[in-house]
Amino acid sequence: MNDKHLVYIHGFLSSPLSKKAELTRLWLERYRPDISFYCPQLSSYPDLARDELSALFSRLDQAVAIGSSLGGFWASHFIEAGKIKKAVLVNPAVAPHTRFQHYLGQSLKSYYSDDHYVLEQKHLDVLAACESRALADSSRYWLMQQKGDEVLDWTMAQKRYAQCRSLIEDGGCHSFDGYEKHLPQIIDFLFESRP
């Protein structure tokens, strides 16, 4: 059994079928079969997603993560909670409880299935409680952003992760155009010896 564990954390209303998750899985199969890959189907209800990830990380020793959008928020939360070692955050959500107010009470459909969700204030309260106030060790993070992100304000993450390694590109989109070309460097960062 492999002792290297990489968890890909997809975003809100997304799934393991997302393009970046699939690209990561296929790249690892081809170039790094020594790394075990996990990409759980997460609920878009924050309390359930948090609990699902917590249970997974409790089973894995020294796991690392790639988090996209809201997945980047979760990766940051679990680094600060001491559950994972390092993470690459791809166009990550920052303070999502402040951005999801307009979703309250609406029926929200998954991008990849027929699952529907209706967010309530209690769900935003979970996100607020999971927002880390400060980063204990900025060397555990690599921020990847594209300024053309049409979903999130890229400057929020730039400020939040200002002390971290970062790659900020002009143009692009929320999905992060050209993500796959960065996979060798992503894997090197996640599995280098420090920290």
Short mmCIF file of N, CA and C in Angstrom, two decimals:
data_model
loop_
_atom_site.label_atom_id
_atom_site.label_comp_id
_atom_site.label_asym_id
_atom_site.label_seq_id
_atom_site.Cartn_x
_atom_site.Cartn_y
_atom_site.Cartn_z
N MET A 1 0.83 -1.19 0.00
CA MET A 1 0.00 0.00 0.00
C MET A 1 0.87 1.25 0.00
N ASN A 2 0.50 2.23 -0.80
CA ASN A 2 1.28 3.46 -0.89
C ASN A 2 1.21 4.23 0.43
N ASP A 3 2.33 4.91 0.75
CA ASP A 3 2.33 5.75 1.95
C ASP A 3 2.24 7.23 1.58
N LYS A 4 2.03 7.51 0.31
CA LYS A 4 1.82 8.89 -0.15
C LYS A 4 0.35 9.04 -0.52
N HIS A 5 -0.31 10.03 0.10
CA HIS A 5 -1.75 10.20 -0.09
C HIS A 5 -2.05 11.62 -0.54
N LEU A 6 -2.70 11.73 -1.69
CA LEU A 6 -3.12 13.01 -2.23
C LEU A 6 -4.63 13.03 -2.35
N VAL A 7 -5.24 14.03 -1.71
CA VAL A 7 -6.69 14.20 -1.77
C VAL A 7 -6.99 15.43 -2.61
N TYR A 8 -7.79 15.24 -3.65
CA TYR A 8 -8.28 16.35 -4.45
C TYR A 8 -9.64 16.74 -3.87
N ILE A 9 -9.78 18.02 -3.47
CA ILE A 9 -11.03 18.50 -2.88
C ILE A 9 -11.72 19.40 -3.89
N HIS A 10 -12.81 18.91 -4.44
CA HIS A 10 -13.53 19.67 -5.46
C HIS A 10 -14.31 20.82 -4.83
N GLY A 11 -14.82 21.68 -5.68
CA GLY A 11 -15.51 22.87 -5.22
C GLY A 11 -17.00 22.67 -4.98
N PHE A 12 -17.66 23.74 -4.64
CA PHE A 12 -19.09 23.78 -4.36
C PHE A 12 -19.89 23.37 -5.60
N LEU A 13 -20.83 22.46 -5.42
CA LEU A 13 -21.69 21.93 -6.49
C LEU A 13 -20.91 21.17 -7.55
N SER A 14 -19.66 20.81 -7.26
CA SER A 14 -18.83 20.10 -8.23
C SER A 14 -18.77 18.62 -7.86
N SER A 15 -17.78 17.91 -8.42
CA SER A 15 -17.70 16.46 -8.19
C SER A 15 -16.33 15.94 -8.61
N PRO A 16 -16.07 14.66 -8.32
CA PRO A 16 -14.83 14.03 -8.79
C PRO A 16 -14.73 13.96 -10.31
N LEU A 17 -15.84 14.27 -11.01
CA LEU A 17 -15.82 14.27 -12.47
C LEU A 17 -15.33 15.59 -13.05
N SER A 18 -14.98 16.55 -12.18
CA SER A 18 -14.50 17.84 -12.69
C SER A 18 -13.22 17.64 -13.50
N LYS A 19 -12.98 18.56 -14.40
CA LYS A 19 -11.84 18.41 -15.32
C LYS A 19 -10.52 18.34 -14.57
N LYS A 20 -10.30 19.22 -13.59
CA LYS A 20 -9.01 19.22 -12.87
C LYS A 20 -8.83 17.94 -12.06
N ALA A 21 -9.91 17.45 -11.46
CA ALA A 21 -9.81 16.19 -10.71
C ALA A 21 -9.41 15.05 -11.64
N GLU A 22 -10.05 14.99 -12.80
CA GLU A 22 -9.74 13.94 -13.77
C GLU A 22 -8.31 14.06 -14.30
N LEU A 23 -7.90 15.29 -14.61
CA LEU A 23 -6.53 15.50 -15.10
C LEU A 23 -5.51 15.06 -14.05
N THR A 24 -5.78 15.36 -12.80
CA THR A 24 -4.88 14.98 -11.72
C THR A 24 -4.80 13.47 -11.59
N ARG A 25 -5.95 12.83 -11.58
CA ARG A 25 -6.00 11.37 -11.46
C ARG A 25 -5.24 10.69 -12.60
N LEU A 26 -5.50 11.13 -13.82
CA LEU A 26 -4.84 10.51 -14.98
C LEU A 26 -3.34 10.75 -14.97
N TRP A 27 -2.92 11.96 -14.59
CA TRP A 27 -1.49 12.27 -14.55
C TRP A 27 -0.78 11.39 -13.51
N LEU A 28 -1.39 11.22 -12.35
CA LEU A 28 -0.79 10.39 -11.32
C LEU A 28 -0.71 8.93 -11.75
N GLU A 29 -1.76 8.45 -12.40
CA GLU A 29 -1.74 7.06 -12.88
C GLU A 29 -0.57 6.84 -13.84
N ARG A 30 -0.31 7.85 -14.67
CA ARG A 30 0.73 7.70 -15.68
C ARG A 30 2.13 7.92 -15.13
N TYR A 31 2.30 8.97 -14.30
CA TYR A 31 3.64 9.38 -13.90
C TYR A 31 4.01 9.08 -12.45
N ARG A 32 3.02 8.96 -11.58
CA ARG A 32 3.31 8.74 -10.15
C ARG A 32 2.39 7.71 -9.54
N PRO A 33 2.47 6.48 -10.00
CA PRO A 33 1.60 5.44 -9.43
C PRO A 33 1.92 5.12 -7.98
N ASP A 34 3.02 5.67 -7.48
CA ASP A 34 3.36 5.48 -6.06
C ASP A 34 2.51 6.35 -5.13
N ILE A 35 1.71 7.25 -5.70
CA ILE A 35 0.87 8.15 -4.90
C ILE A 35 -0.58 7.67 -4.97
N SER A 36 -1.19 7.47 -3.81
CA SER A 36 -2.60 7.09 -3.75
C SER A 36 -3.45 8.35 -3.91
N PHE A 37 -4.42 8.30 -4.81
CA PHE A 37 -5.26 9.45 -5.13
C PHE A 37 -6.67 9.24 -4.59
N TYR A 38 -7.20 10.28 -3.97
CA TYR A 38 -8.56 10.25 -3.43
C TYR A 38 -9.28 11.51 -3.89
N CYS A 39 -10.50 11.33 -4.31
CA CYS A 39 -11.34 12.49 -4.63
C CYS A 39 -12.77 12.13 -4.26
N PRO A 40 -13.12 12.33 -3.00
CA PRO A 40 -14.46 11.95 -2.56
C PRO A 40 -15.53 12.86 -3.14
N GLN A 41 -16.71 12.29 -3.36
CA GLN A 41 -17.87 13.08 -3.75
C GLN A 41 -18.40 13.74 -2.49
N LEU A 42 -18.22 15.05 -2.40
CA LEU A 42 -18.60 15.78 -1.20
C LEU A 42 -19.99 16.40 -1.33
N SER A 43 -20.69 16.40 -0.24
CA SER A 43 -21.95 17.12 -0.18
C SER A 43 -21.67 18.61 -0.32
N SER A 44 -22.61 19.33 -0.89
CA SER A 44 -22.47 20.79 -0.92
C SER A 44 -23.01 21.43 0.35
N TYR A 45 -23.50 20.61 1.29
CA TYR A 45 -23.82 21.13 2.62
C TYR A 45 -22.52 21.16 3.43
N PRO A 46 -22.10 22.33 3.88
CA PRO A 46 -20.78 22.47 4.52
C PRO A 46 -20.54 21.56 5.70
N ASP A 47 -21.54 21.34 6.54
CA ASP A 47 -21.33 20.47 7.70
C ASP A 47 -21.03 19.04 7.27
N LEU A 48 -21.73 18.56 6.24
CA LEU A 48 -21.49 17.20 5.76
C LEU A 48 -20.14 17.10 5.05
N ALA A 49 -19.80 18.09 4.23
CA ALA A 49 -18.50 18.08 3.55
C ALA A 49 -17.36 18.08 4.58
N ARG A 50 -17.47 18.94 5.58
CA ARG A 50 -16.44 19.00 6.64
C ARG A 50 -16.28 17.64 7.31
N ASP A 51 -17.39 17.01 7.66
CA ASP A 51 -17.33 15.73 8.37
C ASP A 51 -16.78 14.62 7.48
N GLU A 52 -17.16 14.63 6.20
CA GLU A 52 -16.66 13.62 5.26
C GLU A 52 -15.14 13.75 5.10
N LEU A 53 -14.67 14.97 4.95
CA LEU A 53 -13.23 15.18 4.80
C LEU A 53 -12.48 14.86 6.09
N SER A 54 -13.04 15.24 7.21
CA SER A 54 -12.40 14.94 8.49
C SER A 54 -12.23 13.44 8.68
N ALA A 55 -13.26 12.67 8.35
CA ALA A 55 -13.18 11.21 8.47
C ALA A 55 -12.11 10.65 7.53
N LEU A 56 -12.04 11.16 6.31
CA LEU A 56 -11.03 10.69 5.37
C LEU A 56 -9.62 11.01 5.87
N PHE A 57 -9.39 12.25 6.26
CA PHE A 57 -8.05 12.63 6.71
C PHE A 57 -7.64 11.90 7.98
N SER A 58 -8.59 11.51 8.79
CA SER A 58 -8.28 10.75 10.00
C SER A 58 -7.75 9.36 9.67
N ARG A 59 -8.11 8.85 8.50
CA ARG A 59 -7.65 7.51 8.07
C ARG A 59 -6.31 7.56 7.35
N LEU A 60 -5.91 8.74 6.88
CA LEU A 60 -4.70 8.86 6.06
C LEU A 60 -3.59 9.53 6.86
N ASP A 61 -2.42 8.94 6.82
CA ASP A 61 -1.28 9.51 7.52
C ASP A 61 -0.52 10.45 6.59
N GLN A 62 -0.28 11.68 7.04
CA GLN A 62 0.53 12.64 6.29
C GLN A 62 -0.03 12.94 4.91
N ALA A 63 -1.33 13.10 4.80
CA ALA A 63 -1.95 13.41 3.52
C ALA A 63 -1.66 14.84 3.10
N VAL A 64 -1.72 15.07 1.80
CA VAL A 64 -1.63 16.41 1.21
C VAL A 64 -2.86 16.60 0.35
N ALA A 65 -3.09 17.85 -0.09
CA ALA A 65 -4.33 18.10 -0.83
C ALA A 65 -4.13 19.12 -1.94
N ILE A 66 -4.98 19.00 -2.94
CA ILE A 66 -5.21 20.05 -3.93
C ILE A 66 -6.65 20.45 -3.73
N GLY A 67 -6.89 21.73 -3.50
CA GLY A 67 -8.25 22.21 -3.29
C GLY A 67 -8.61 23.26 -4.30
N SER A 68 -9.74 23.07 -4.97
CA SER A 68 -10.20 24.00 -5.98
C SER A 68 -11.42 24.75 -5.47
N SER A 69 -11.40 26.08 -5.58
CA SER A 69 -12.53 26.92 -5.20
C SER A 69 -12.88 26.68 -3.72
N LEU A 70 -14.10 26.21 -3.43
CA LEU A 70 -14.43 25.93 -2.03
C LEU A 70 -13.55 24.81 -1.49
N GLY A 71 -13.06 23.95 -2.36
CA GLY A 71 -12.11 22.92 -1.94
C GLY A 71 -10.82 23.52 -1.40
N GLY A 72 -10.43 24.69 -1.93
CA GLY A 72 -9.27 25.39 -1.40
C GLY A 72 -9.51 25.90 0.02
N PHE A 73 -10.73 26.37 0.26
CA PHE A 73 -11.12 26.77 1.61
C PHE A 73 -11.01 25.59 2.57
N TRP A 74 -11.53 24.43 2.16
CA TRP A 74 -11.47 23.25 3.02
C TRP A 74 -10.04 22.79 3.24
N ALA A 75 -9.21 22.84 2.20
CA ALA A 75 -7.81 22.44 2.37
C ALA A 75 -7.12 23.32 3.40
N SER A 76 -7.36 24.61 3.33
CA SER A 76 -6.78 25.54 4.29
C SER A 76 -7.28 25.23 5.71
N HIS A 77 -8.55 24.98 5.84
CA HIS A 77 -9.13 24.64 7.15
C HIS A 77 -8.44 23.42 7.75
N PHE A 78 -8.23 22.38 6.94
CA PHE A 78 -7.67 21.14 7.48
C PHE A 78 -6.17 21.22 7.70
N ILE A 79 -5.46 22.08 6.98
CA ILE A 79 -4.06 22.33 7.35
C ILE A 79 -4.01 22.95 8.74
N GLU A 80 -4.80 23.99 8.93
CA GLU A 80 -4.77 24.69 10.22
C GLU A 80 -5.30 23.82 11.36
N ALA A 81 -6.14 22.84 11.04
CA ALA A 81 -6.64 21.90 12.06
C ALA A 81 -5.65 20.77 12.32
N GLY A 82 -4.53 20.75 11.59
CA GLY A 82 -3.52 19.73 11.80
C GLY A 82 -3.84 18.39 11.18
N LYS A 83 -4.76 18.36 10.23
CA LYS A 83 -5.17 17.09 9.62
C LYS A 83 -4.41 16.75 8.35
N ILE A 84 -3.89 17.77 7.64
CA ILE A 84 -3.10 17.52 6.44
C ILE A 84 -1.82 18.33 6.49
N LYS A 85 -0.86 17.90 5.68
CA LYS A 85 0.49 18.45 5.74
C LYS A 85 0.68 19.69 4.88
N LYS A 86 0.23 19.62 3.65
CA LYS A 86 0.43 20.71 2.69
C LYS A 86 -0.73 20.76 1.71
N ALA A 87 -0.87 21.89 1.02
CA ALA A 87 -1.94 21.98 0.03
C ALA A 87 -1.59 22.98 -1.06
N VAL A 88 -2.10 22.68 -2.24
CA VAL A 88 -2.11 23.62 -3.36
C VAL A 88 -3.55 24.11 -3.48
N LEU A 89 -3.73 25.42 -3.47
CA LEU A 89 -5.05 26.03 -3.53
C LEU A 89 -5.23 26.65 -4.91
N VAL A 90 -6.21 26.18 -5.65
CA VAL A 90 -6.44 26.63 -7.02
C VAL A 90 -7.68 27.53 -7.04
N ASN A 91 -7.46 28.82 -7.32
CA ASN A 91 -8.54 29.81 -7.28
C ASN A 91 -9.44 29.56 -6.06
N PRO A 92 -8.87 29.62 -4.86
CA PRO A 92 -9.62 29.22 -3.67
C PRO A 92 -10.64 30.26 -3.21
N ALA A 93 -11.69 29.77 -2.59
CA ALA A 93 -12.67 30.63 -1.93
C ALA A 93 -12.09 31.14 -0.62
N VAL A 94 -12.33 32.39 -0.32
CA VAL A 94 -11.95 33.00 0.95
C VAL A 94 -13.22 33.55 1.59
N ALA A 95 -13.40 33.28 2.87
CA ALA A 95 -14.59 33.74 3.60
C ALA A 95 -15.88 33.44 2.83
N PRO A 96 -16.11 32.18 2.45
CA PRO A 96 -17.28 31.87 1.62
C PRO A 96 -18.61 32.19 2.30
N HIS A 97 -18.62 32.20 3.63
CA HIS A 97 -19.88 32.52 4.32
C HIS A 97 -20.35 33.94 4.00
N THR A 98 -19.43 34.80 3.58
CA THR A 98 -19.83 36.16 3.21
C THR A 98 -20.28 36.26 1.76
N ARG A 99 -19.99 35.23 0.97
CA ARG A 99 -20.31 35.25 -0.46
C ARG A 99 -21.58 34.46 -0.79
N PHE A 100 -21.99 33.59 0.13
CA PHE A 100 -23.10 32.67 -0.17
C PHE A 100 -24.45 33.19 0.29
N GLN A 101 -24.50 34.41 0.81
CA GLN A 101 -25.78 34.94 1.32
C GLN A 101 -26.88 34.90 0.27
N HIS A 102 -26.53 35.25 -0.97
CA HIS A 102 -27.55 35.30 -2.03
C HIS A 102 -28.05 33.92 -2.45
N TYR A 103 -27.38 32.85 -1.98
CA TYR A 103 -27.84 31.50 -2.29
C TYR A 103 -28.88 30.98 -1.29
N LEU A 104 -29.03 31.65 -0.16
CA LEU A 104 -29.92 31.14 0.89
C LEU A 104 -31.34 30.93 0.37
N GLY A 105 -31.88 29.74 0.64
CA GLY A 105 -33.26 29.42 0.27
C GLY A 105 -33.48 29.04 -1.17
N GLN A 106 -32.45 29.13 -2.01
CA GLN A 106 -32.59 28.77 -3.42
C GLN A 106 -32.28 27.28 -3.62
N SER A 107 -32.91 26.70 -4.61
CA SER A 107 -32.58 25.33 -4.99
C SER A 107 -31.35 25.38 -5.90
N LEU A 108 -30.28 24.74 -5.46
CA LEU A 108 -29.01 24.74 -6.19
C LEU A 108 -28.72 23.34 -6.70
N LYS A 109 -28.46 23.22 -7.99
CA LYS A 109 -28.23 21.91 -8.60
C LYS A 109 -26.74 21.67 -8.83
N SER A 110 -26.31 20.47 -8.52
CA SER A 110 -24.94 20.06 -8.81
C SER A 110 -24.65 20.21 -10.30
N TYR A 111 -23.40 20.55 -10.64
CA TYR A 111 -23.01 20.65 -12.04
C TYR A 111 -22.90 19.29 -12.71
N TYR A 112 -22.79 18.22 -11.91
CA TYR A 112 -22.47 16.91 -12.48
C TYR A 112 -23.51 15.83 -12.18
N SER A 113 -24.58 16.17 -11.46
CA SER A 113 -25.59 15.18 -11.13
C SER A 113 -26.94 15.88 -10.95
N ASP A 114 -27.93 15.12 -10.58
CA ASP A 114 -29.25 15.69 -10.32
C ASP A 114 -29.44 16.10 -8.86
N ASP A 115 -28.37 16.05 -8.06
CA ASP A 115 -28.47 16.44 -6.65
C ASP A 115 -28.81 17.92 -6.53
N HIS A 116 -29.71 18.22 -5.60
CA HIS A 116 -30.11 19.60 -5.32
C HIS A 116 -29.83 19.92 -3.86
N TYR A 117 -29.50 21.18 -3.59
CA TYR A 117 -29.19 21.64 -2.24
C TYR A 117 -29.92 22.95 -1.99
N VAL A 118 -30.34 23.16 -0.75
CA VAL A 118 -30.91 24.43 -0.33
C VAL A 118 -30.15 24.88 0.91
N LEU A 119 -29.37 25.92 0.77
CA LEU A 119 -28.56 26.40 1.89
C LEU A 119 -29.42 27.20 2.87
N GLU A 120 -29.13 26.99 4.15
CA GLU A 120 -29.76 27.75 5.22
C GLU A 120 -28.66 28.50 5.98
N GLN A 121 -29.09 29.41 6.85
CA GLN A 121 -28.12 30.19 7.62
C GLN A 121 -27.18 29.30 8.42
N LYS A 122 -27.68 28.19 8.91
CA LYS A 122 -26.83 27.29 9.70
C LYS A 122 -25.64 26.78 8.88
N HIS A 123 -25.81 26.65 7.57
CA HIS A 123 -24.72 26.20 6.72
C HIS A 123 -23.65 27.29 6.60
N LEU A 124 -24.08 28.53 6.49
CA LEU A 124 -23.11 29.63 6.45
C LEU A 124 -22.39 29.76 7.79
N ASP A 125 -23.09 29.45 8.87
CA ASP A 125 -22.46 29.50 10.19
C ASP A 125 -21.34 28.47 10.31
N VAL A 126 -21.53 27.30 9.69
CA VAL A 126 -20.48 26.27 9.68
C VAL A 126 -19.25 26.80 8.94
N LEU A 127 -19.47 27.40 7.77
CA LEU A 127 -18.35 27.96 7.01
C LEU A 127 -17.63 29.04 7.82
N ALA A 128 -18.38 29.90 8.48
CA ALA A 128 -17.77 30.97 9.29
C ALA A 128 -16.92 30.37 10.41
N ALA A 129 -17.40 29.32 11.03
CA ALA A 129 -16.67 28.68 12.12
C ALA A 129 -15.40 27.99 11.64
N CYS A 130 -15.37 27.60 10.37
CA CYS A 130 -14.22 26.90 9.81
C CYS A 130 -13.19 27.85 9.19
N GLU A 131 -13.50 29.12 9.14
CA GLU A 131 -12.58 30.12 8.58
C GLU A 131 -11.41 30.31 9.55
N SER A 132 -10.23 29.98 9.12
CA SER A 132 -9.04 30.14 9.96
C SER A 132 -8.69 31.62 10.08
N ARG A 133 -8.35 32.04 11.26
CA ARG A 133 -8.04 33.45 11.48
C ARG A 133 -6.65 33.82 10.97
N ALA A 134 -5.72 32.89 11.06
CA ALA A 134 -4.35 33.16 10.62
C ALA A 134 -3.73 31.85 10.15
N LEU A 135 -2.67 31.94 9.37
CA LEU A 135 -1.97 30.76 8.89
C LEU A 135 -0.77 30.51 9.79
N ALA A 136 -0.70 29.32 10.36
CA ALA A 136 0.39 29.01 11.29
C ALA A 136 1.72 28.86 10.57
N ASP A 137 1.70 28.36 9.34
CA ASP A 137 2.95 28.11 8.61
C ASP A 137 2.69 28.29 7.11
N SER A 138 3.08 29.44 6.59
CA SER A 138 2.78 29.76 5.18
C SER A 138 3.50 28.83 4.20
N SER A 139 4.55 28.15 4.65
CA SER A 139 5.28 27.26 3.73
C SER A 139 4.48 26.02 3.36
N ARG A 140 3.38 25.81 4.02
CA ARG A 140 2.54 24.64 3.74
C ARG A 140 1.58 24.87 2.57
N TYR A 141 1.58 26.08 2.03
CA TYR A 141 0.60 26.45 1.00
C TYR A 141 1.28 26.87 -0.30
N TRP A 142 0.61 26.52 -1.40
CA TRP A 142 0.95 27.11 -2.70
C TRP A 142 -0.37 27.60 -3.31
N LEU A 143 -0.45 28.89 -3.51
CA LEU A 143 -1.62 29.53 -4.09
C LEU A 143 -1.46 29.65 -5.60
N MET A 144 -2.44 29.15 -6.34
CA MET A 144 -2.46 29.27 -7.80
C MET A 144 -3.74 30.01 -8.19
N GLN A 145 -3.57 31.14 -8.86
CA GLN A 145 -4.72 31.95 -9.24
C GLN A 145 -4.61 32.46 -10.66
N GLN A 146 -5.76 32.67 -11.27
CA GLN A 146 -5.82 33.38 -12.54
C GLN A 146 -6.73 34.59 -12.36
N LYS A 147 -6.25 35.73 -12.81
CA LYS A 147 -6.97 36.99 -12.60
C LYS A 147 -8.29 37.04 -13.38
N GLY A 148 -8.43 36.17 -14.37
CA GLY A 148 -9.67 36.14 -15.15
C GLY A 148 -10.78 35.32 -14.50
N ASP A 149 -10.56 34.88 -13.25
CA ASP A 149 -11.58 34.12 -12.52
C ASP A 149 -12.89 34.90 -12.52
N GLU A 150 -13.92 34.31 -13.14
CA GLU A 150 -15.20 35.00 -13.28
C GLU A 150 -16.14 34.72 -12.10
N VAL A 151 -15.73 33.87 -11.17
CA VAL A 151 -16.58 33.48 -10.04
C VAL A 151 -16.14 34.16 -8.75
N LEU A 152 -14.84 34.17 -8.49
CA LEU A 152 -14.30 34.70 -7.23
C LEU A 152 -13.38 35.89 -7.48
N ASP A 153 -13.32 36.79 -6.53
CA ASP A 153 -12.41 37.93 -6.58
C ASP A 153 -11.01 37.45 -6.20
N TRP A 154 -10.14 37.37 -7.18
CA TRP A 154 -8.81 36.79 -6.95
C TRP A 154 -8.00 37.58 -5.93
N THR A 155 -8.30 38.86 -5.73
CA THR A 155 -7.52 39.66 -4.80
C THR A 155 -7.76 39.25 -3.34
N MET A 156 -8.91 38.64 -3.06
CA MET A 156 -9.16 38.18 -1.68
C MET A 156 -8.17 37.10 -1.28
N ALA A 157 -7.95 36.13 -2.16
CA ALA A 157 -7.00 35.06 -1.86
C ALA A 157 -5.57 35.59 -1.90
N GLN A 158 -5.29 36.52 -2.80
CA GLN A 158 -3.94 37.09 -2.86
C GLN A 158 -3.59 37.74 -1.52
N LYS A 159 -4.53 38.44 -0.93
CA LYS A 159 -4.29 39.07 0.38
C LYS A 159 -4.19 38.02 1.48
N ARG A 160 -5.10 37.07 1.46
CA ARG A 160 -5.14 36.04 2.51
C ARG A 160 -3.87 35.22 2.55
N TYR A 161 -3.33 34.89 1.38
CA TYR A 161 -2.17 34.01 1.28
C TYR A 161 -0.93 34.77 0.81
N ALA A 162 -0.83 36.03 1.20
CA ALA A 162 0.24 36.91 0.72
C ALA A 162 1.64 36.40 1.06
N GLN A 163 1.78 35.68 2.17
CA GLN A 163 3.09 35.20 2.60
C GLN A 163 3.43 33.82 2.03
N CYS A 164 2.52 33.25 1.26
CA CYS A 164 2.70 31.90 0.74
C CYS A 164 3.29 31.92 -0.66
N ARG A 165 3.87 30.81 -1.04
CA ARG A 165 4.26 30.64 -2.43
C ARG A 165 3.04 30.88 -3.30
N SER A 166 3.22 31.56 -4.42
CA SER A 166 2.06 31.83 -5.26
C SER A 166 2.43 31.86 -6.74
N LEU A 167 1.44 31.54 -7.53
CA LEU A 167 1.51 31.67 -8.99
C LEU A 167 0.23 32.40 -9.38
N ILE A 168 0.38 33.63 -9.84
CA ILE A 168 -0.77 34.44 -10.22
C ILE A 168 -0.62 34.81 -11.69
N GLU A 169 -1.55 34.34 -12.49
CA GLU A 169 -1.48 34.54 -13.94
C GLU A 169 -2.55 35.52 -14.40
N ASP A 170 -2.22 36.32 -15.40
CA ASP A 170 -3.22 37.16 -16.05
C ASP A 170 -4.16 36.28 -16.85
N GLY A 171 -5.38 36.77 -17.07
CA GLY A 171 -6.33 36.03 -17.89
C GLY A 171 -6.82 34.79 -17.18
N GLY A 172 -7.14 33.78 -17.99
CA GLY A 172 -7.62 32.52 -17.44
C GLY A 172 -9.07 32.59 -17.00
N CYS A 173 -9.45 31.67 -16.11
CA CYS A 173 -10.84 31.58 -15.65
C CYS A 173 -10.88 30.83 -14.32
N HIS A 174 -12.08 30.66 -13.78
CA HIS A 174 -12.22 30.00 -12.49
C HIS A 174 -11.72 28.55 -12.54
N SER A 175 -11.85 27.92 -13.68
CA SER A 175 -11.40 26.52 -13.82
C SER A 175 -9.88 26.40 -13.88
N PHE A 176 -9.19 27.50 -14.07
CA PHE A 176 -7.73 27.60 -14.17
C PHE A 176 -7.23 26.96 -15.47
N ASP A 177 -7.22 27.76 -16.53
CA ASP A 177 -6.73 27.31 -17.84
C ASP A 177 -5.29 26.83 -17.73
N GLY A 178 -5.00 25.70 -18.37
CA GLY A 178 -3.64 25.18 -18.40
C GLY A 178 -3.19 24.52 -17.12
N TYR A 179 -4.12 24.17 -16.26
CA TYR A 179 -3.79 23.55 -14.97
C TYR A 179 -2.84 22.37 -15.12
N GLU A 180 -3.10 21.53 -16.12
CA GLU A 180 -2.35 20.28 -16.25
C GLU A 180 -0.85 20.50 -16.44
N LYS A 181 -0.47 21.63 -17.04
CA LYS A 181 0.97 21.85 -17.27
C LYS A 181 1.71 22.11 -15.96
N HIS A 182 0.98 22.42 -14.91
CA HIS A 182 1.60 22.68 -13.61
C HIS A 182 1.68 21.44 -12.73
N LEU A 183 1.10 20.33 -13.16
CA LEU A 183 1.05 19.15 -12.29
C LEU A 183 2.42 18.65 -11.83
N PRO A 184 3.45 18.63 -12.68
CA PRO A 184 4.75 18.19 -12.15
C PRO A 184 5.24 19.04 -10.97
N GLN A 185 5.09 20.37 -11.07
CA GLN A 185 5.52 21.26 -9.99
C GLN A 185 4.60 21.13 -8.77
N ILE A 186 3.31 20.92 -9.01
CA ILE A 186 2.37 20.73 -7.90
C ILE A 186 2.77 19.50 -7.08
N ILE A 187 3.03 18.41 -7.77
CA ILE A 187 3.38 17.17 -7.06
C ILE A 187 4.72 17.30 -6.37
N ASP A 188 5.68 17.96 -7.01
CA ASP A 188 6.97 18.20 -6.36
C ASP A 188 6.78 19.00 -5.07
N PHE A 189 5.97 20.05 -5.12
CA PHE A 189 5.74 20.87 -3.94
C PHE A 189 5.08 20.05 -2.83
N LEU A 190 4.06 19.30 -3.16
CA LEU A 190 3.31 18.56 -2.16
C LEU A 190 4.12 17.46 -1.50
N PHE A 191 5.03 16.87 -2.24
CA PHE A 191 5.75 15.72 -1.70
C PHE A 191 7.24 15.97 -1.43
N GLU A 192 7.68 17.24 -1.52
CA GLU A 192 9.05 17.51 -1.09
C GLU A 192 9.11 17.32 0.41
N SER A 193 10.29 17.18 0.96
CA SER A 193 10.43 16.76 2.35
C SER A 193 9.92 17.75 3.37
N ARG A 194 9.94 19.07 3.07
CA ARG A 194 9.51 20.04 4.07
C ARG A 194 8.13 20.59 3.75
N PRO A 195 7.28 20.81 4.78
CA PRO A 195 7.55 20.53 6.18
C PRO A 195 7.26 19.08 6.48
#
